[in-house]
């Protein structure tokens, strides 16, 4: 006969197993931020396993020990969310250890102190973290009462603050005019972070006795995977995200080695008269914009197209005025000299 405890354990087991392909997926993506995303997926796996362990062990001390490890991993995940938001919004300078490590340790300090105190002194300091440190039975499972004490409430506030910081970074980045081409990708990032928060809030309002965050993380991972694999957002730092490039009088169009458009500033869109959305084939843009004569264009391979376009001049009508433009093709490289696209 299927019981509630069996269903719960099956759900957490499935969540842990499903996290493993995401670890491989993000590690195999040769893009900026892949290590942070891989670490986040490992964190999802560990949170699921450690929380499941807290449900199946016997006794308050063993349950609470595993629960502290679970909370410490949640702390790491929260800071990885912040790190991912910093990479996503091109603020990687804040990821230096002198800034990021103290913030991470501050968030993880309460569960780590609780774990050390539990091992060294038993339940002596538990009332500082938990209002009611006891177990309730849910079928055959021992569920820990999660009502926070003073330090437990502080941890919740810090964890919530880190998530709000991530949302603020991505949200503020999204509404910038130069991010008009990346609204869908940014929306997926916001939805990925927000999904965990909303699911946890709904569970709390509904008085769900167990943690739902590990399961919610799978939705987060799925949305992140779509943003990365479908749109390839991290393939190259978006030039149009730089306000200087955005305000240039020259049009800038960036595409990857496969010929898929990655970015374009406002001037390029106006000159070409084509909606240069990410993943559009650069051949289509060139043909539709009339940069080459349609009668002579035969869909050359990318290298041949670049060779024929570099130095070419063409005319367009912008705001009723005839304008002459010169084309220049050059490689876009990262700080290590790796070619990520052409512009």
CSV table of C-alpha atoms in Angstrom, one decimal:
chain,number,residue,atom,x,y,z
A,1,UNK,CA,0.0,0.0,0.0
A,2,UNK,CA,1.4,3.4,-1.0
A,3,UNK,CA,1.7,5.8,2.0
A,4,UNK,CA,2.4,9.5,2.3
A,5,UNK,CA,5.9,8.8,3.5
A,6,UNK,CA,6.6,6.5,0.5
A,7,UNK,CA,5.4,9.2,-1.9
A,8,UNK,CA,7.5,11.9,-0.3
A,9,UNK,CA,10.6,9.8,-0.3
A,10,UNK,CA,10.0,8.9,-4.0
A,11,UNK,CA,9.6,12.6,-4.9
A,12,UNK,CA,12.8,13.6,-3.1
A,13,UNK,CA,14.7,10.6,-4.6
A,14,UNK,CA,13.5,11.6,-8.1
A,15,UNK,CA,14.5,15.2,-7.5
A,16,UNK,CA,18.0,14.1,-6.5
A,17,UNK,CA,18.3,11.9,-9.6
A,18,UNK,CA,17.0,14.6,-11.9
A,19,UNK,CA,19.6,17.0,-10.6
A,20,UNK,CA,22.5,14.8,-11.9
A,21,UNK,CA,21.9,15.5,-15.7
A,22,UNK,CA,21.8,19.2,-14.9
A,23,UNK,CA,25.2,19.0,-13.3
A,24,UNK,CA,26.6,17.4,-16.5
A,25,UNK,CA,24.7,19.8,-18.7
A,26,UNK,CA,26.0,23.0,-17.2
A,27,UNK,CA,29.5,21.7,-16.7
A,28,UNK,CA,29.7,20.7,-20.4
A,29,UNK,CA,28.5,24.2,-21.5
A,30,UNK,CA,31.6,26.2,-22.5
A,31,UNK,CA,30.1,29.5,-21.5
A,32,UNK,CA,30.6,32.2,-18.8
A,33,UNK,CA,29.2,31.2,-15.5
A,34,UNK,CA,29.2,27.5,-16.1
A,35,UNK,CA,31.1,26.7,-13.0
A,36,UNK,CA,28.7,28.7,-10.8
A,37,UNK,CA,25.7,26.9,-12.4
A,38,UNK,CA,27.4,23.6,-12.0
A,39,UNK,CA,28.0,24.4,-8.3
A,40,UNK,CA,24.3,25.3,-8.0
A,41,UNK,CA,23.2,22.0,-9.5
A,42,UNK,CA,25.5,20.1,-7.1
A,43,UNK,CA,24.0,22.2,-4.3
A,44,UNK,CA,20.5,21.1,-5.4
A,45,UNK,CA,21.5,17.5,-5.3
A,46,UNK,CA,23.1,17.9,-1.8
A,47,UNK,CA,20.1,19.8,-0.4
A,48,UNK,CA,17.8,17.0,-1.6
A,49,UNK,CA,19.9,14.2,-0.2
A,50,UNK,CA,20.6,15.9,3.2
A,51,UNK,CA,16.9,16.8,3.7
A,52,UNK,CA,15.9,13.3,2.8
A,53,UNK,CA,18.4,12.0,5.4
A,54,UNK,CA,16.9,14.2,8.0
A,55,UNK,CA,13.5,12.6,7.4
A,56,UNK,CA,14.6,9.0,7.7
A,57,UNK,CA,17.1,9.0,10.6
A,58,UNK,CA,16.0,8.3,14.2
A,59,UNK,CA,16.1,10.8,17.0
A,60,UNK,CA,16.0,14.6,17.3
A,61,UNK,CA,19.8,15.0,17.4
A,62,UNK,CA,20.4,13.0,14.2
A,63,UNK,CA,17.5,14.7,12.4
A,64,UNK,CA,18.6,18.2,13.5
A,65,UNK,CA,22.2,17.5,12.5
A,66,UNK,CA,21.2,16.6,8.9
A,67,UNK,CA,18.8,19.6,8.9
A,68,UNK,CA,21.7,21.9,9.7
A,69,UNK,CA,23.7,20.5,6.9
A,70,UNK,CA,20.7,21.1,4.6
A,71,UNK,CA,20.4,24.7,5.7
A,72,UNK,CA,24.2,25.3,5.2
A,73,UNK,CA,23.8,24.0,1.7
A,74,UNK,CA,20.8,26.2,1.1
A,75,UNK,CA,23.0,29.1,2.2
A,76,UNK,CA,25.6,28.2,-0.4
A,77,UNK,CA,22.9,27.9,-3.0
A,78,UNK,CA,21.5,31.4,-2.1
A,79,UNK,CA,25.0,32.9,-2.6
A,80,UNK,CA,25.5,31.0,-5.9
A,81,UNK,CA,22.3,32.6,-7.1
A,82,UNK,CA,23.8,36.0,-6.3
A,83,UNK,CA,27.0,35.0,-8.1
A,84,UNK,CA,25.1,33.9,-11.1
A,85,UNK,CA,23.1,37.2,-11.1
A,86,UNK,CA,26.5,39.1,-10.9
A,87,UNK,CA,27.8,37.2,-13.9
A,88,UNK,CA,24.6,37.5,-15.8
A,89,UNK,CA,24.5,41.3,-15.4
A,90,UNK,CA,28.2,41.7,-16.2
A,91,UNK,CA,29.2,42.6,-12.6
A,92,UNK,CA,31.8,39.9,-12.1
A,93,UNK,CA,34.2,42.2,-10.3
A,94,UNK,CA,32.1,41.7,-7.2
A,95,UNK,CA,32.9,38.0,-7.3
A,96,UNK,CA,36.4,38.6,-5.9
A,97,UNK,CA,37.0,36.5,-2.8
A,98,UNK,CA,37.5,39.5,-0.5
A,99,UNK,CA,33.8,40.4,-1.1
A,100,UNK,CA,32.0,37.2,-1.9
A,101,UNK,CA,33.6,34.8,0.7
A,102,UNK,CA,32.7,36.9,3.8
A,103,UNK,CA,29.1,37.3,2.6
A,104,UNK,CA,28.8,33.6,2.0
A,105,UNK,CA,30.3,32.7,5.4
A,106,UNK,CA,27.9,35.2,7.1
A,107,UNK,CA,24.9,33.5,5.6
A,108,UNK,CA,26.1,30.0,6.4
A,109,UNK,CA,27.3,30.9,9.9
A,110,UNK,CA,24.0,30.3,11.8
A,111,UNK,CA,23.4,26.7,10.5
A,112,UNK,CA,27.1,25.9,11.0
A,113,UNK,CA,27.2,27.3,14.5
A,114,UNK,CA,24.0,25.3,15.2
A,115,UNK,CA,25.6,22.1,13.9
A,116,UNK,CA,28.9,22.6,15.9
A,117,UNK,CA,26.9,23.5,19.0
A,118,UNK,CA,24.7,20.5,18.7
A,119,UNK,CA,27.7,18.1,18.4
A,120,UNK,CA,29.6,19.8,21.2
A,121,UNK,CA,26.9,20.8,23.7
A,122,UNK,CA,23.7,18.9,22.6
A,123,UNK,CA,20.5,20.8,22.7
A,124,UNK,CA,21.8,23.6,25.0
A,125,UNK,CA,21.7,26.3,22.3
A,126,UNK,CA,18.8,25.1,20.2
A,127,UNK,CA,16.3,27.6,21.7
A,128,UNK,CA,18.3,30.4,20.2
A,129,UNK,CA,17.7,29.0,16.7
A,130,UNK,CA,14.4,27.1,17.0
A,131,UNK,CA,11.3,28.1,18.9
A,132,UNK,CA,10.3,24.5,19.2
A,133,UNK,CA,13.0,21.9,18.6
A,134,UNK,CA,11.0,18.7,18.4
A,135,UNK,CA,9.8,16.1,15.9
A,136,UNK,CA,6.4,15.3,14.5
A,137,UNK,CA,5.5,12.1,12.7
A,138,UNK,CA,4.3,12.1,9.2
A,139,UNK,CA,3.6,8.5,8.4
A,140,UNK,CA,6.9,6.7,9.1
A,141,UNK,CA,9.0,9.9,8.7
A,142,UNK,CA,10.3,12.1,11.5
A,143,UNK,CA,9.7,15.7,10.4
A,144,UNK,CA,11.5,18.5,12.2
A,145,UNK,CA,9.4,21.5,13.5
A,146,UNK,CA,10.8,24.4,11.6
A,147,UNK,CA,9.5,27.3,13.7
A,148,UNK,CA,12.4,29.7,14.0
A,149,UNK,CA,13.9,31.3,17.2
A,150,UNK,CA,15.8,34.6,17.1
A,151,UNK,CA,18.8,33.3,15.1
A,152,UNK,CA,16.7,31.1,12.9
A,153,UNK,CA,14.6,34.1,12.0
A,154,UNK,CA,17.8,36.1,11.3
A,155,UNK,CA,18.9,33.3,8.9
A,156,UNK,CA,15.6,33.4,7.1
A,157,UNK,CA,15.9,37.2,6.7
A,158,UNK,CA,19.5,36.9,5.4
A,159,UNK,CA,18.6,34.1,2.9
A,160,UNK,CA,15.5,36.0,1.7
A,161,UNK,CA,17.6,39.2,1.3
A,162,UNK,CA,20.1,37.3,-0.8
A,163,UNK,CA,17.4,36.1,-3.1
A,164,UNK,CA,15.9,39.6,-3.4
A,165,UNK,CA,19.3,40.9,-4.2
A,166,UNK,CA,19.6,38.4,-7.1
A,167,UNK,CA,16.1,39.4,-8.3
A,168,UNK,CA,17.0,43.1,-8.0
A,169,UNK,CA,20.2,42.7,-10.0
A,170,UNK,CA,18.5,40.9,-12.9
A,171,UNK,CA,15.3,42.9,-12.8
A,172,UNK,CA,17.2,46.2,-12.9
A,173,UNK,CA,19.4,44.9,-15.7
A,174,UNK,CA,16.4,43.7,-17.7
A,175,UNK,CA,14.6,47.1,-17.8
A,176,UNK,CA,17.6,48.8,-19.3
A,177,UNK,CA,16.9,49.9,-22.9
A,178,UNK,CA,19.9,48.1,-24.3
A,179,UNK,CA,18.6,44.8,-23.0
A,180,UNK,CA,15.6,44.8,-25.3
A,181,UNK,CA,16.9,41.8,-27.2
A,182,UNK,CA,17.3,39.8,-24.0
A,183,UNK,CA,14.0,40.2,-22.3
A,184,UNK,CA,13.0,36.6,-22.7
A,185,UNK,CA,16.3,35.3,-21.3
A,186,UNK,CA,16.3,37.6,-18.4
A,187,UNK,CA,12.6,36.7,-17.7
A,188,UNK,CA,13.6,33.1,-17.5
A,189,UNK,CA,16.4,33.9,-15.0
A,190,UNK,CA,13.9,35.9,-12.9
A,191,UNK,CA,11.3,33.2,-13.1
A,192,UNK,CA,14.0,30.6,-12.1
A,193,UNK,CA,14.9,32.5,-8.9
A,194,UNK,CA,11.3,33.5,-8.1
A,195,UNK,CA,9.9,30.1,-8.5
A,196,UNK,CA,11.7,28.8,-5.5
A,197,UNK,CA,10.5,31.8,-3.4
A,198,UNK,CA,6.9,31.5,-4.4
A,199,UNK,CA,6.8,27.7,-3.9
A,200,UNK,CA,8.3,28.0,-0.4
A,201,UNK,CA,5.8,30.8,0.5
A,202,UNK,CA,2.9,28.8,-0.8
A,203,UNK,CA,4.0,25.7,1.2
A,204,UNK,CA,4.3,27.9,4.3
A,205,UNK,CA,0.9,29.4,3.9
A,206,UNK,CA,-0.6,25.9,3.3
A,207,UNK,CA,1.2,24.6,6.4
A,208,UNK,CA,3.0,21.9,4.4
A,209,UNK,CA,5.0,20.0,7.1
A,210,UNK,CA,8.0,19.2,4.8
A,211,UNK,CA,10.4,21.3,2.7
A,212,UNK,CA,9.5,21.8,-0.9
A,213,UNK,CA,12.6,23.9,-1.9
A,214,UNK,CA,14.6,21.0,-3.2
A,215,UNK,CA,11.8,20.1,-5.6
A,216,UNK,CA,11.3,23.7,-6.6
A,217,UNK,CA,15.0,23.9,-7.5
A,218,UNK,CA,14.3,21.5,-10.4
A,219,UNK,CA,12.0,24.1,-12.0
A,220,UNK,CA,14.8,26.7,-11.5
A,221,UNK,CA,17.3,24.4,-13.2
A,222,UNK,CA,15.0,23.8,-16.1
A,223,UNK,CA,14.4,27.5,-16.7
A,224,UNK,CA,18.1,28.2,-16.5
A,225,UNK,CA,18.8,25.4,-19.0
A,226,UNK,CA,16.3,26.8,-21.4
A,227,UNK,CA,17.9,30.3,-21.1
A,228,UNK,CA,21.4,28.9,-21.8
A,229,UNK,CA,20.8,26.1,-24.3
A,230,UNK,CA,18.0,27.7,-26.3
A,231,UNK,CA,19.3,31.3,-26.4
A,232,UNK,CA,23.0,30.8,-25.8
A,233,UNK,CA,23.1,34.0,-23.8
A,234,UNK,CA,26.4,33.4,-22.1
A,235,UNK,CA,28.3,32.6,-25.3
A,236,UNK,CA,29.7,36.2,-25.5
A,237,UNK,CA,29.4,39.3,-23.3
A,238,UNK,CA,26.6,41.3,-25.0
A,239,UNK,CA,28.1,44.4,-26.5
A,240,UNK,CA,24.8,46.2,-26.4
A,241,UNK,CA,24.8,45.8,-22.6
A,242,UNK,CA,27.5,48.4,-22.6
A,243,UNK,CA,26.0,51.8,-22.6
A,244,UNK,CA,28.9,53.3,-24.5
A,245,UNK,CA,28.4,50.8,-27.4
A,246,UNK,CA,24.6,51.4,-27.2
A,247,UNK,CA,25.1,55.1,-27.7
A,248,UNK,CA,27.6,54.8,-30.6
A,249,UNK,CA,26.6,56.4,-33.8
A,250,UNK,CA,27.8,53.3,-35.5
A,251,UNK,CA,25.7,50.1,-35.8
A,252,UNK,CA,27.1,47.1,-34.0
A,253,UNK,CA,25.8,43.6,-34.8
A,254,UNK,CA,27.3,40.5,-33.1
A,255,UNK,CA,26.9,36.9,-34.2
A,256,UNK,CA,28.5,33.6,-33.2
A,257,UNK,CA,30.7,31.3,-35.4
A,258,UNK,CA,27.6,29.5,-36.4
A,259,UNK,CA,26.1,32.7,-37.9
A,260,UNK,CA,23.4,33.1,-35.2
A,261,UNK,CA,22.8,36.7,-34.1
A,262,UNK,CA,23.9,37.3,-30.4
A,263,UNK,CA,23.3,41.0,-30.0
A,264,UNK,CA,22.8,44.4,-31.8
A,265,UNK,CA,22.7,47.9,-30.6
A,266,UNK,CA,19.8,50.3,-31.4
A,267,UNK,CA,21.8,52.0,-34.3
A,268,UNK,CA,22.3,48.7,-36.1
A,269,UNK,CA,18.6,47.9,-35.8
A,270,UNK,CA,17.7,51.3,-37.3
A,271,UNK,CA,20.2,51.1,-40.1
A,272,UNK,CA,19.3,47.5,-41.1
A,273,UNK,CA,15.6,47.9,-40.6
A,274,UNK,CA,15.4,44.3,-39.4
A,275,UNK,CA,14.4,42.9,-36.0
A,276,UNK,CA,17.8,41.4,-35.0
A,277,UNK,CA,16.6,39.1,-32.3
A,278,UNK,CA,19.0,36.6,-30.8
A,279,UNK,CA,19.2,33.3,-32.7
A,280,UNK,CA,18.3,34.9,-36.0
A,281,UNK,CA,20.5,33.8,-38.8
A,282,UNK,CA,22.9,36.5,-39.9
A,283,UNK,CA,22.4,35.5,-43.5
A,284,UNK,CA,18.7,36.4,-43.2
A,285,UNK,CA,19.5,39.8,-41.6
A,286,UNK,CA,22.0,40.6,-44.4
A,287,UNK,CA,19.5,39.6,-47.1
A,288,UNK,CA,16.5,41.3,-45.7
A,289,UNK,CA,18.4,44.5,-45.0
A,290,UNK,CA,19.5,44.7,-48.6
A,291,UNK,CA,23.2,45.0,-47.6
A,292,UNK,CA,23.9,42.9,-50.7
A,293,UNK,CA,21.8,42.8,-53.9
A,294,UNK,CA,19.2,40.0,-53.7
A,295,UNK,CA,19.9,39.2,-57.3
A,296,UNK,CA,23.6,38.3,-56.6
A,297,UNK,CA,23.2,37.0,-53.0
A,298,UNK,CA,23.3,33.2,-53.0
A,299,UNK,CA,23.7,32.4,-49.3
A,300,UNK,CA,27.4,32.1,-49.2
A,301,UNK,CA,29.1,30.2,-46.4
A,302,UNK,CA,29.8,32.5,-43.4
A,303,UNK,CA,33.6,32.9,-44.1
A,304,UNK,CA,32.9,33.9,-47.7
A,305,UNK,CA,30.1,36.3,-46.6
A,306,UNK,CA,32.4,38.0,-44.1
A,307,UNK,CA,35.2,38.4,-46.7
A,308,UNK,CA,32.8,39.9,-49.2
A,309,UNK,CA,31.2,42.3,-46.7
A,310,UNK,CA,34.3,43.6,-45.0
A,311,UNK,CA,35.0,47.0,-46.4
A,312,UNK,CA,31.8,47.0,-48.4
A,313,UNK,CA,29.6,50.1,-48.6
A,314,UNK,CA,25.8,50.2,-48.9
A,315,UNK,CA,23.0,52.8,-48.7
A,316,UNK,CA,19.8,52.8,-46.6
A,317,UNK,CA,17.0,55.3,-45.9
A,318,UNK,CA,16.8,56.2,-42.2
A,319,UNK,CA,14.1,58.7,-41.1
A,320,UNK,CA,13.5,59.7,-44.7
A,321,UNK,CA,17.2,60.5,-45.4
A,322,UNK,CA,19.5,58.5,-47.7
A,323,UNK,CA,22.6,57.4,-45.8
A,324,UNK,CA,25.8,55.7,-46.9
A,325,UNK,CA,27.4,53.0,-44.6
A,326,UNK,CA,30.7,51.1,-44.5
A,327,UNK,CA,30.9,47.6,-43.2
A,328,UNK,CA,33.7,46.4,-41.0
A,329,UNK,CA,33.9,42.7,-39.8
A,330,UNK,CA,36.1,41.8,-36.8
A,331,UNK,CA,36.3,39.1,-34.2
A,332,UNK,CA,35.0,39.5,-30.7
A,333,UNK,CA,37.2,37.8,-28.1
A,334,UNK,CA,37.0,37.4,-24.3
A,335,UNK,CA,39.8,38.3,-21.9
A,336,UNK,CA,41.6,35.0,-22.7
A,337,UNK,CA,41.6,35.7,-26.4
A,338,UNK,CA,39.0,33.1,-27.3
A,339,UNK,CA,36.8,34.1,-30.2
A,340,UNK,CA,33.2,34.2,-29.0
A,341,UNK,CA,31.6,36.0,-32.0
A,342,UNK,CA,32.0,38.5,-34.8
A,343,UNK,CA,30.8,42.0,-35.2
